[in-house]
């Protein structure tokens, strides 16, 4: 089976409609590759709130600069300058919160400074990206499909190493131990390779009366495919 520590489910953090699926099962990807694109009204609203907050910061900055100059020239009282400083602090906080909201929806942090230059048609679009390098082993996304937040759309697995899980009967646990050498044989591949038990389950299945012994196999060539019987 695939190494569970090298496996990642890919799900959007926001609901919407899938408008493009760019990767299929079996495709190799690197971290950051775009797997699919969705359109989301919630994302568009969040971007709009961020841009409004950004403009408020610009306006508050200009107002503070003007009030500071007037105060220094003794044309305006200090309280007007302090009020402008407070307004800028509040606007900056709103902008920070709006940005954090967009990042929580899946927008990369480095995309925030470029939002004001984004074309209108891109406002509702979110790229679903691979969280790690590997192979797409599951694709559950289809163009035109409406998806909910946290719905699993892809599974990306790094198959450079795979797990062999053997069922060890309770009666044999006295002669099987972690670290023990083992041999993995595949009649389908006509291959026999050495391995070592890296994990021996501490629990015995109530129905099977067996414990799991795990062997990790290098698989850089990809010949040991998840699902293969050995």
PDB file of C-alpha atoms in Angstrom:
ATOM      1  CA  UNK A   1       0.000   0.000   0.000  1.00  0.00           C
ATOM      2  CA  UNK A   2       1.025   3.638  -0.305  1.00  0.00           C
ATOM      3  CA  UNK A   3       3.073   5.040   2.557  1.00  0.00           C
ATOM      4  CA  UNK A   4       0.498   6.858   4.713  1.00  0.00           C
ATOM      5  CA  UNK A   5       3.140   9.373   5.821  1.00  0.00           C
ATOM      6  CA  UNK A   6       3.747  10.340   2.169  1.00  0.00           C
ATOM      7  CA  UNK A   7       0.077  10.696   1.222  1.00  0.00           C
ATOM      8  CA  UNK A   8      -1.974  13.889   1.092  1.00  0.00           C
ATOM      9  CA  UNK A   9      -5.661  14.434   0.438  1.00  0.00           C
ATOM     10  CA  UNK A  10      -6.393  17.634  -1.443  1.00  0.00           C
ATOM     11  CA  UNK A  11      -9.581  19.492  -0.568  1.00  0.00           C
ATOM     12  CA  UNK A  12     -10.719  23.089  -1.156  1.00  0.00           C
ATOM     13  CA  UNK A  13     -11.220  25.270   1.893  1.00  0.00           C
ATOM     14  CA  UNK A  14     -14.108  27.022   0.197  1.00  0.00           C
ATOM     15  CA  UNK A  15     -17.133  25.756  -1.729  1.00  0.00           C
ATOM     16  CA  UNK A  16     -17.697  26.473  -5.397  1.00  0.00           C
ATOM     17  CA  UNK A  17     -17.951  25.089  -8.921  1.00  0.00           C
ATOM     18  CA  UNK A  18     -15.042  23.273 -10.585  1.00  0.00           C
ATOM     19  CA  UNK A  19     -14.314  24.999 -13.901  1.00  0.00           C
ATOM     20  CA  UNK A  20     -11.136  23.113 -14.852  1.00  0.00           C
ATOM     21  CA  UNK A  21      -9.404  19.861 -13.936  1.00  0.00           C
ATOM     22  CA  UNK A  22      -5.748  19.953 -14.966  1.00  0.00           C
ATOM     23  CA  UNK A  23      -4.353  16.710 -13.540  1.00  0.00           C
ATOM     24  CA  UNK A  24      -5.494  13.104 -13.913  1.00  0.00           C
ATOM     25  CA  UNK A  25      -4.764   9.862 -12.098  1.00  0.00           C
ATOM     26  CA  UNK A  26      -1.201   8.755 -12.738  1.00  0.00           C
ATOM     27  CA  UNK A  27       0.122  12.264 -13.368  1.00  0.00           C
ATOM     28  CA  UNK A  28       3.285  13.187 -11.509  1.00  0.00           C
ATOM     29  CA  UNK A  29       3.186  16.560  -9.773  1.00  0.00           C
ATOM     30  CA  UNK A  30       5.461  18.766  -7.706  1.00  0.00           C
ATOM     31  CA  UNK A  31       4.468  20.890  -4.751  1.00  0.00           C
ATOM     32  CA  UNK A  32       2.439  23.890  -5.932  1.00  0.00           C
ATOM     33  CA  UNK A  33       1.257  22.424  -9.242  1.00  0.00           C
ATOM     34  CA  UNK A  34      -2.328  23.436 -10.054  1.00  0.00           C
ATOM     35  CA  UNK A  35      -4.625  20.406  -9.943  1.00  0.00           C
ATOM     36  CA  UNK A  36      -7.948  22.154 -10.549  1.00  0.00           C
ATOM     37  CA  UNK A  37      -9.596  25.572 -10.562  1.00  0.00           C
ATOM     38  CA  UNK A  38     -12.858  26.421  -8.833  1.00  0.00           C
ATOM     39  CA  UNK A  39     -15.091  29.488  -8.917  1.00  0.00           C
ATOM     40  CA  UNK A  40     -16.365  30.608  -5.532  1.00  0.00           C
ATOM     41  CA  UNK A  41     -18.656  33.486  -4.645  1.00  0.00           C
ATOM     42  CA  UNK A  42     -17.365  33.348  -1.074  1.00  0.00           C
ATOM     43  CA  UNK A  43     -13.816  33.876  -2.334  1.00  0.00           C
ATOM     44  CA  UNK A  44     -14.895  36.800  -4.520  1.00  0.00           C
ATOM     45  CA  UNK A  45     -16.607  38.458  -1.536  1.00  0.00           C
ATOM     46  CA  UNK A  46     -13.519  37.935   0.623  1.00  0.00           C
ATOM     47  CA  UNK A  47     -11.273  39.464  -2.048  1.00  0.00           C
ATOM     48  CA  UNK A  48     -13.625  42.433  -2.338  1.00  0.00           C
ATOM     49  CA  UNK A  49     -13.470  42.983   1.431  1.00  0.00           C
ATOM     50  CA  UNK A  50      -9.674  42.875   1.288  1.00  0.00           C
ATOM     51  CA  UNK A  51      -9.502  45.445  -1.514  1.00  0.00           C
ATOM     52  CA  UNK A  52     -11.878  47.770   0.351  1.00  0.00           C
ATOM     53  CA  UNK A  53      -9.700  47.462   3.455  1.00  0.00           C
ATOM     54  CA  UNK A  54      -6.613  48.169   1.352  1.00  0.00           C
ATOM     55  CA  UNK A  55      -8.161  51.382   0.014  1.00  0.00           C
ATOM     56  CA  UNK A  56      -9.112  52.405   3.550  1.00  0.00           C
ATOM     57  CA  UNK A  57      -5.478  52.031   4.591  1.00  0.00           C
ATOM     58  CA  UNK A  58      -4.375  54.198   1.661  1.00  0.00           C
ATOM     59  CA  UNK A  59      -6.915  56.882   2.566  1.00  0.00           C
ATOM     60  CA  UNK A  60      -6.050  56.748   6.271  1.00  0.00           C
ATOM     61  CA  UNK A  61      -2.342  57.034   5.453  1.00  0.00           C
ATOM     62  CA  UNK A  62      -2.906  60.132   3.326  1.00  0.00           C
ATOM     63  CA  UNK A  63      -5.120  61.669   6.018  1.00  0.00           C
ATOM     64  CA  UNK A  64      -2.502  61.021   8.708  1.00  0.00           C
ATOM     65  CA  UNK A  65       0.239  62.612   6.618  1.00  0.00           C
ATOM     66  CA  UNK A  66      -1.905  65.709   6.063  1.00  0.00           C
ATOM     67  CA  UNK A  67      -2.909  66.011   9.722  1.00  0.00           C
ATOM     68  CA  UNK A  68       0.680  65.553  10.855  1.00  0.00           C
ATOM     69  CA  UNK A  69       1.821  68.375   8.589  1.00  0.00           C
ATOM     70  CA  UNK A  70      -0.983  70.664   9.797  1.00  0.00           C
ATOM     71  CA  UNK A  71      -0.241  69.880  13.444  1.00  0.00           C
ATOM     72  CA  UNK A  72       3.475  70.548  13.031  1.00  0.00           C
ATOM     73  CA  UNK A  73       2.604  73.891  11.442  1.00  0.00           C
ATOM     74  CA  UNK A  74       0.223  74.581  14.369  1.00  0.00           C
ATOM     75  CA  UNK A  75      -2.728  74.890  12.000  1.00  0.00           C
ATOM     76  CA  UNK A  76      -4.554  71.828  13.329  1.00  0.00           C
ATOM     77  CA  UNK A  77      -4.831  70.620  16.966  1.00  0.00           C
ATOM     78  CA  UNK A  78      -2.962  67.545  18.145  1.00  0.00           C
ATOM     79  CA  UNK A  79      -6.213  65.644  18.753  1.00  0.00           C
ATOM     80  CA  UNK A  80      -6.912  65.641  14.994  1.00  0.00           C
ATOM     81  CA  UNK A  81      -3.491  64.126  14.365  1.00  0.00           C
ATOM     82  CA  UNK A  82      -4.024  61.479  17.062  1.00  0.00           C
ATOM     83  CA  UNK A  83      -7.469  60.651  15.656  1.00  0.00           C
ATOM     84  CA  UNK A  84      -5.929  60.176  12.216  1.00  0.00           C
ATOM     85  CA  UNK A  85      -3.274  57.893  13.734  1.00  0.00           C
ATOM     86  CA  UNK A  86      -5.969  55.804  15.407  1.00  0.00           C
ATOM     87  CA  UNK A  87      -7.956  55.591  12.160  1.00  0.00           C
ATOM     88  CA  UNK A  88      -4.881  54.288  10.344  1.00  0.00           C
ATOM     89  CA  UNK A  89      -4.241  51.678  13.057  1.00  0.00           C
ATOM     90  CA  UNK A  90      -7.832  50.442  12.809  1.00  0.00           C
ATOM     91  CA  UNK A  91      -7.717  50.319   9.005  1.00  0.00           C
ATOM     92  CA  UNK A  92      -4.431  48.406   9.109  1.00  0.00           C
ATOM     93  CA  UNK A  93      -5.957  45.875  11.509  1.00  0.00           C
ATOM     94  CA  UNK A  94      -8.973  45.377   9.225  1.00  0.00           C
ATOM     95  CA  UNK A  95      -6.639  44.816   6.282  1.00  0.00           C
ATOM     96  CA  UNK A  96      -4.606  42.255   8.239  1.00  0.00           C
ATOM     97  CA  UNK A  97      -7.756  40.369   9.260  1.00  0.00           C
ATOM     98  CA  UNK A  98      -9.084  40.408   5.687  1.00  0.00           C
ATOM     99  CA  UNK A  99      -5.771  39.037   4.427  1.00  0.00           C
ATOM    100  CA  UNK A 100      -5.742  36.285   7.021  1.00  0.00           C
ATOM    101  CA  UNK A 101      -9.262  35.347   5.933  1.00  0.00           C
ATOM    102  CA  UNK A 102      -8.150  34.964   2.314  1.00  0.00           C
ATOM    103  CA  UNK A 103      -5.161  32.839   3.314  1.00  0.00           C
ATOM    104  CA  UNK A 104      -7.507  30.657   5.384  1.00  0.00           C
ATOM    105  CA  UNK A 105      -9.581  30.106   2.223  1.00  0.00           C
ATOM    106  CA  UNK A 106      -6.503  28.843   0.372  1.00  0.00           C
ATOM    107  CA  UNK A 107      -5.080  31.938  -1.308  1.00  0.00           C
ATOM    108  CA  UNK A 108      -1.248  32.022  -1.207  1.00  0.00           C
ATOM    109  CA  UNK A 109       0.022  34.854   1.026  1.00  0.00           C
ATOM    110  CA  UNK A 110       2.257  36.163  -1.759  1.00  0.00           C
ATOM    111  CA  UNK A 111      -0.841  36.745  -3.927  1.00  0.00           C
ATOM    112  CA  UNK A 112      -2.268  39.420  -1.607  1.00  0.00           C
ATOM    113  CA  UNK A 113      -0.162  42.381  -2.848  1.00  0.00           C
ATOM    114  CA  UNK A 114      -1.215  41.707  -6.459  1.00  0.00           C
ATOM    115  CA  UNK A 115      -4.983  41.477  -5.916  1.00  0.00           C
ATOM    116  CA  UNK A 116      -5.640  45.092  -6.944  1.00  0.00           C
ATOM    117  CA  UNK A 117      -4.150  44.305 -10.385  1.00  0.00           C
ATOM    118  CA  UNK A 118      -6.153  41.097 -10.851  1.00  0.00           C
ATOM    119  CA  UNK A 119      -8.615  41.079 -13.784  1.00  0.00           C
ATOM    120  CA  UNK A 120     -12.303  41.032 -12.739  1.00  0.00           C
ATOM    121  CA  UNK A 121     -12.929  37.572 -14.190  1.00  0.00           C
ATOM    122  CA  UNK A 122     -10.311  36.084 -11.864  1.00  0.00           C
ATOM    123  CA  UNK A 123     -11.864  37.441  -8.667  1.00  0.00           C
ATOM    124  CA  UNK A 124     -13.852  34.281  -7.924  1.00  0.00           C
ATOM    125  CA  UNK A 125     -11.244  31.762  -9.085  1.00  0.00           C
ATOM    126  CA  UNK A 126      -9.114  29.679  -6.752  1.00  0.00           C
ATOM    127  CA  UNK A 127      -6.349  27.330  -7.865  1.00  0.00           C
ATOM    128  CA  UNK A 128      -6.292  24.009  -6.012  1.00  0.00           C
ATOM    129  CA  UNK A 129      -2.599  23.129  -5.699  1.00  0.00           C
ATOM    130  CA  UNK A 130      -0.651  19.992  -4.888  1.00  0.00           C
ATOM    131  CA  UNK A 131       0.536  20.148  -1.263  1.00  0.00           C
ATOM    132  CA  UNK A 132       3.487  17.842  -1.982  1.00  0.00           C
ATOM    133  CA  UNK A 133       5.352  16.129  -4.798  1.00  0.00           C
ATOM    134  CA  UNK A 134       4.159  12.722  -5.875  1.00  0.00           C
ATOM    135  CA  UNK A 135       1.678  10.924  -8.108  1.00  0.00           C
ATOM    136  CA  UNK A 136      -2.044  11.613  -8.363  1.00  0.00           C
ATOM    137  CA  UNK A 137      -3.519   8.309  -7.164  1.00  0.00           C
ATOM    138  CA  UNK A 138      -7.144   9.469  -6.799  1.00  0.00           C
ATOM    139  CA  UNK A 139      -9.042  12.070  -8.815  1.00  0.00           C
ATOM    140  CA  UNK A 140     -12.592  12.740  -7.650  1.00  0.00           C
ATOM    141  CA  UNK A 141     -13.000  16.124  -9.345  1.00  0.00           C
ATOM    142  CA  UNK A 142     -15.073  16.726 -12.491  1.00  0.00           C
ATOM    143  CA  UNK A 143     -15.616  19.928 -14.455  1.00  0.00           C
ATOM    144  CA  UNK A 144     -18.948  21.573 -13.683  1.00  0.00           C
ATOM    145  CA  UNK A 145     -19.285  19.818 -10.348  1.00  0.00           C
ATOM    146  CA  UNK A 146     -20.351  21.814  -7.303  1.00  0.00           C
ATOM    147  CA  UNK A 147     -18.148  21.026  -4.321  1.00  0.00           C
ATOM    148  CA  UNK A 148     -18.407  21.770  -0.642  1.00  0.00           C
ATOM    149  CA  UNK A 149     -15.532  22.950   1.556  1.00  0.00           C
ATOM    150  CA  UNK A 150     -13.220  20.128   2.639  1.00  0.00           C
ATOM    151  CA  UNK A 151     -14.525  17.725  -0.021  1.00  0.00           C
ATOM    152  CA  UNK A 152     -11.672  15.423  -1.075  1.00  0.00           C
ATOM    153  CA  UNK A 153     -10.889  16.082  -4.744  1.00  0.00           C
ATOM    154  CA  UNK A 154      -7.482  14.441  -5.176  1.00  0.00           C
ATOM    155  CA  UNK A 155      -5.038  12.196  -3.386  1.00  0.00           C
ATOM    156  CA  UNK A 156      -1.336  12.782  -4.046  1.00  0.00           C
ATOM    157  CA  UNK A 157       1.013  10.019  -2.917  1.00  0.00           C
ATOM    158  CA  UNK A 158       4.784   9.866  -2.969  1.00  0.00           C
ATOM    159  CA  UNK A 159       5.394   6.289  -4.137  1.00  0.00           C
ATOM    160  CA  UNK A 160       9.186   6.437  -3.827  1.00  0.00           C
ATOM    161  CA  UNK A 161       8.666   4.065  -0.891  1.00  0.00           C
ATOM    162  CA  UNK A 162       5.714   1.741  -0.231  1.00  0.00           C
ATOM    163  CA  UNK A 163       4.476  -0.338   2.660  1.00  0.00           C
ATOM    164  CA  UNK A 164       4.043  -4.092   2.742  1.00  0.00           C
ATOM    165  CA  UNK A 165       1.618  -5.008   5.513  1.00  0.00           C
ATOM    166  CA  UNK A 166       1.541  -8.634   6.585  1.00  0.00           C
ATOM    167  CA  UNK A 167      -1.018 -10.206   8.902  1.00  0.00           C
ATOM    168  CA  UNK A 168       0.794 -12.076  11.691  1.00  0.00           C
ATOM    169  CA  UNK A 169      -1.369 -14.630  13.583  1.00  0.00           C
ATOM    170  CA  UNK A 170      -1.367 -14.228  17.349  1.00  0.00           C
ATOM    171  CA  UNK A 171       0.245 -17.646  17.718  1.00  0.00           C
ATOM    172  CA  UNK A 172       3.288 -16.478  15.711  1.00  0.00           C
ATOM    173  CA  UNK A 173       3.902 -13.212  17.543  1.00  0.00           C
ATOM    174  CA  UNK A 174       6.437 -14.921  19.779  1.00  0.00           C
ATOM    175  CA  UNK A 175       8.827 -15.388  16.853  1.00  0.00           C
ATOM    176  CA  UNK A 176       8.170 -12.114  14.976  1.00  0.00           C
ATOM    177  CA  UNK A 177       9.690  -8.878  16.201  1.00  0.00           C
ATOM    178  CA  UNK A 178      10.363  -5.336  15.090  1.00  0.00           C
ATOM    179  CA  UNK A 179      13.682  -5.016  13.275  1.00  0.00           C
ATOM    180  CA  UNK A 180      13.595  -8.620  12.072  1.00  0.00           C
ATOM    181  CA  UNK A 181      14.750  -9.347   8.525  1.00  0.00           C
ATOM    182  CA  UNK A 182      12.127 -10.438   6.029  1.00  0.00           C
ATOM    183  CA  UNK A 183      11.820 -11.386   2.368  1.00  0.00           C
ATOM    184  CA  UNK A 184       9.122  -9.948   0.114  1.00  0.00           C
ATOM    185  CA  UNK A 185       8.155 -12.141  -2.845  1.00  0.00           C
ATOM    186  CA  UNK A 186       5.955 -11.140  -5.791  1.00  0.00           C
ATOM    187  CA  UNK A 187       4.953 -13.953  -8.133  1.00  0.00           C
ATOM    188  CA  UNK A 188       3.339 -11.367 -10.442  1.00  0.00           C
ATOM    189  CA  UNK A 189       6.624  -9.480 -10.843  1.00  0.00           C
ATOM    190  CA  UNK A 190       8.803 -12.568 -10.447  1.00  0.00           C
ATOM    191  CA  UNK A 191      10.828 -10.611  -7.894  1.00  0.00           C
ATOM    192  CA  UNK A 192      12.187 -11.329  -4.442  1.00  0.00           C
ATOM    193  CA  UNK A 193      13.692  -8.550  -2.317  1.00  0.00           C
ATOM    194  CA  UNK A 194      14.992  -8.324   1.260  1.00  0.00           C
ATOM    195  CA  UNK A 195      13.373  -6.065   3.814  1.00  0.00           C
ATOM    196  CA  UNK A 196      13.076  -5.435   7.514  1.00  0.00           C
ATOM    197  CA  UNK A 197      10.060  -5.188   9.813  1.00  0.00           C
ATOM    198  CA  UNK A 198       9.864  -1.526  10.768  1.00  0.00           C
ATOM    199  CA  UNK A 199       6.618  -1.753  12.734  1.00  0.00           C
ATOM    200  CA  UNK A 200       4.750  -4.500  14.560  1.00  0.00           C
ATOM    201  CA  UNK A 201       1.230  -3.572  15.563  1.00  0.00           C
ATOM    202  CA  UNK A 202       0.549  -3.523  19.313  1.00  0.00           C
ATOM    203  CA  UNK A 203      -3.119  -4.482  18.823  1.00  0.00           C
ATOM    204  CA  UNK A 204      -4.611  -7.790  17.657  1.00  0.00           C
ATOM    205  CA  UNK A 205      -7.695  -7.577  15.470  1.00  0.00           C
ATOM    206  CA  UNK A 206     -10.778  -8.941  17.241  1.00  0.00           C
ATOM    207  CA  UNK A 207     -12.063 -10.629  14.085  1.00  0.00           C
ATOM    208  CA  UNK A 208      -8.812 -11.592  12.330  1.00  0.00           C
ATOM    209  CA  UNK A 209      -6.820 -12.433  15.482  1.00  0.00           C
ATOM    210  CA  UNK A 210      -3.738 -11.047  13.745  1.00  0.00           C
ATOM    211  CA  UNK A 211      -1.350  -8.133  14.189  1.00  0.00           C
ATOM    212  CA  UNK A 212       0.130  -6.030  11.400  1.00  0.00           C
ATOM    213  CA  UNK A 213       3.808  -6.277  10.515  1.00  0.00           C
ATOM    214  CA  UNK A 214       5.023  -3.500   8.215  1.00  0.00           C
ATOM    215  CA  UNK A 215       7.960  -3.594   5.831  1.00  0.00           C
ATOM    216  CA  UNK A 216       9.047  -0.451   3.970  1.00  0.00           C
ATOM    217  CA  UNK A 217      10.285  -1.046   0.418  1.00  0.00           C
ATOM    218  CA  UNK A 218      12.194   1.459  -1.732  1.00  0.00           C
ATOM    219  CA  UNK A 219      10.213   2.035  -4.917  1.00  0.00           C
ATOM    220  CA  UNK A 220      12.067   4.634  -6.966  1.00  0.00           C
ATOM    221  CA  UNK A 221      11.375   2.661 -10.131  1.00  0.00           C
ATOM    222  CA  UNK A 222       7.667   2.430  -9.396  1.00  0.00           C
ATOM    223  CA  UNK A 223       7.430  -1.328  -9.915  1.00  0.00           C
ATOM    224  CA  UNK A 224       5.888  -1.994  -6.477  1.00  0.00           C
ATOM    225  CA  UNK A 225       2.391  -0.703  -7.072  1.00  0.00           C
ATOM    226  CA  UNK A 226      -0.103  -0.192  -4.240  1.00  0.00           C
ATOM    227  CA  UNK A 227      -2.657  -2.995  -4.363  1.00  0.00           C
ATOM    228  CA  UNK A 228      -0.143  -5.627  -5.500  1.00  0.00           C
ATOM    229  CA  UNK A 229      -0.336  -8.922  -3.584  1.00  0.00           C
ATOM    230  CA  UNK A 230       2.966 -10.225  -2.244  1.00  0.00           C
TER     231      UNK A 230
END
